[in-house]
Amino acid sequence: MTNLELYELPGCPYCAKVKSKLADLDLEYVSHEVPRSHAERTEVEEVSGQTGVPVLVDKEHGVDGMPESDDIVAYLEKTYGAEA
């Protein structure tokens, strides 16, 4: 069972970058597809305080809604990478 959740939008290059890192690290996660319209992204806004994606949730490590793909990739490397 995984504690990782990713809020994403199909076709989003920033989301693809995070999904690629998740795959590289062989991490399972639950995907939440958000609506195209920012106005309809209430679920991701409740989690992270903003409507952009990707957003990562890692309950096991107290991450409630991390935005920004570069930050997420760095976090995944640090937390789940080979040297972790």
mmCIF file of C-alpha atoms in Angstrom:
data_model
loop_
_atom_site.group_PDB
_atom_site.id
_atom_site.type_symbol
_atom_site.label_atom_id
_atom_site.label_comp_id
_atom_site.label_asym_id
_atom_site.label_seq_id
_atom_site.Cartn_x
_atom_site.Cartn_y
_atom_site.Cartn_z
ATOM 1 C CA MET A 1 0.000 0.000 0.000
ATOM 2 C CA THR A 2 1.271 3.431 -0.913
ATOM 3 C CA ASN A 3 1.007 6.707 0.906
ATOM 4 C CA LEU A 4 1.956 8.740 -2.174
ATOM 5 C CA GLU A 5 -0.695 10.671 -4.056
ATOM 6 C CA LEU A 6 -0.146 12.781 -7.173
ATOM 7 C CA TYR A 7 -2.541 15.422 -8.445
ATOM 8 C CA GLU A 8 -1.939 15.693 -12.159
ATOM 9 C CA LEU A 9 -3.274 16.656 -15.555
ATOM 10 C CA PRO A 10 -2.760 14.438 -18.629
ATOM 11 C CA GLY A 11 -0.415 16.067 -21.116
ATOM 12 C CA CYS A 12 1.197 18.293 -18.470
ATOM 13 C CA PRO A 13 4.990 18.196 -19.006
ATOM 14 C CA TYR A 14 5.677 19.030 -15.359
ATOM 15 C CA CYS A 15 3.451 16.157 -14.250
ATOM 16 C CA ALA A 16 5.221 13.841 -16.713
ATOM 17 C CA LYS A 17 8.556 14.807 -15.158
ATOM 18 C CA VAL A 18 7.310 13.786 -11.698
ATOM 19 C CA LYS A 19 5.712 10.582 -13.009
ATOM 20 C CA SER A 20 9.006 9.685 -14.684
ATOM 21 C CA LYS A 21 10.859 10.078 -11.373
ATOM 22 C CA LEU A 22 8.226 7.993 -9.580
ATOM 23 C CA ALA A 23 8.727 5.276 -12.209
ATOM 24 C CA ASP A 24 12.544 5.521 -11.987
ATOM 25 C CA LEU A 25 12.322 4.951 -8.237
ATOM 26 C CA ASP A 26 9.717 2.187 -8.713
ATOM 27 C CA LEU A 27 7.270 3.968 -6.400
ATOM 28 C CA GLU A 28 3.570 3.225 -6.344
ATOM 29 C CA TYR A 29 1.191 6.145 -6.063
ATOM 30 C CA VAL A 30 -2.459 7.064 -6.365
ATOM 31 C CA SER A 31 -3.185 9.399 -9.255
ATOM 32 C CA HIS A 32 -5.803 12.142 -8.980
ATOM 33 C CA GLU A 33 -6.614 13.643 -12.364
ATOM 34 C CA VAL A 34 -7.639 17.289 -12.005
ATOM 35 C CA PRO A 35 -9.989 19.178 -14.329
ATOM 36 C CA ARG A 36 -8.484 21.300 -17.112
ATOM 37 C CA SER A 37 -10.169 24.422 -15.733
ATOM 38 C CA HIS A 38 -8.319 25.986 -12.803
ATOM 39 C CA ALA A 39 -11.683 27.184 -11.449
ATOM 40 C CA GLU A 40 -12.817 23.563 -11.071
ATOM 41 C CA ARG A 41 -9.684 22.334 -9.265
ATOM 42 C CA THR A 42 -11.159 22.631 -5.791
ATOM 43 C CA GLU A 43 -9.733 19.314 -4.564
ATOM 44 C CA VAL A 44 -6.104 20.180 -5.350
ATOM 45 C CA GLU A 45 -6.626 23.704 -4.010
ATOM 46 C CA GLU A 46 -7.841 22.283 -0.682
ATOM 47 C CA VAL A 47 -4.736 20.087 -0.488
ATOM 48 C CA SER A 48 -2.088 22.594 -1.564
ATOM 49 C CA GLY A 49 -3.599 26.086 -1.405
ATOM 50 C CA GLN A 50 -3.173 26.574 -5.159
ATOM 51 C CA THR A 51 -4.610 25.171 -8.383
ATOM 52 C CA GLY A 52 -1.433 24.306 -10.280
ATOM 53 C CA VAL A 53 -0.230 20.760 -10.836
ATOM 54 C CA PRO A 54 1.624 18.592 -10.134
ATOM 55 C CA VAL A 55 1.059 18.359 -6.386
ATOM 56 C CA LEU A 56 2.435 15.525 -4.264
ATOM 57 C CA VAL A 57 1.008 14.215 -0.998
ATOM 58 C CA ASP A 58 3.130 11.859 1.120
ATOM 59 C CA LYS A 59 1.249 11.240 4.352
ATOM 60 C CA GLU A 60 3.937 8.915 5.722
ATOM 61 C CA HIS A 61 6.445 11.797 5.710
ATOM 62 C CA GLY A 62 4.063 14.634 6.588
ATOM 63 C CA VAL A 63 3.884 16.163 3.102
ATOM 64 C CA ASP A 64 0.356 17.511 2.743
ATOM 65 C CA GLY A 65 0.576 19.178 -0.667
ATOM 66 C CA MET A 66 3.949 19.875 -2.277
ATOM 67 C CA PRO A 67 3.754 21.857 -5.544
ATOM 68 C CA GLU A 68 6.447 22.500 -8.195
ATOM 69 C CA SER A 69 7.830 19.593 -10.206
ATOM 70 C CA ASP A 70 11.504 20.385 -9.478
ATOM 71 C CA ASP A 71 10.819 20.433 -5.732
ATOM 72 C CA ILE A 72 8.864 17.172 -5.938
ATOM 73 C CA VAL A 73 11.595 15.418 -7.946
ATOM 74 C CA ALA A 74 14.266 16.586 -5.475
ATOM 75 C CA TYR A 75 12.111 15.445 -2.554
ATOM 76 C CA LEU A 76 11.556 12.004 -4.106
ATOM 77 C CA GLU A 77 15.295 11.600 -4.758
ATOM 78 C CA LYS A 78 16.170 12.615 -1.210
ATOM 79 C CA THR A 79 13.449 10.550 0.463
ATOM 80 C CA TYR A 80 13.254 7.457 -1.724
ATOM 81 C CA GLY A 81 16.457 7.467 -3.812
ATOM 82 C CA ALA A 82 19.233 4.875 -3.533
ATOM 83 C CA GLU A 83 21.150 6.983 -1.033
ATOM 84 C CA ALA A 84 18.077 7.481 1.192
#
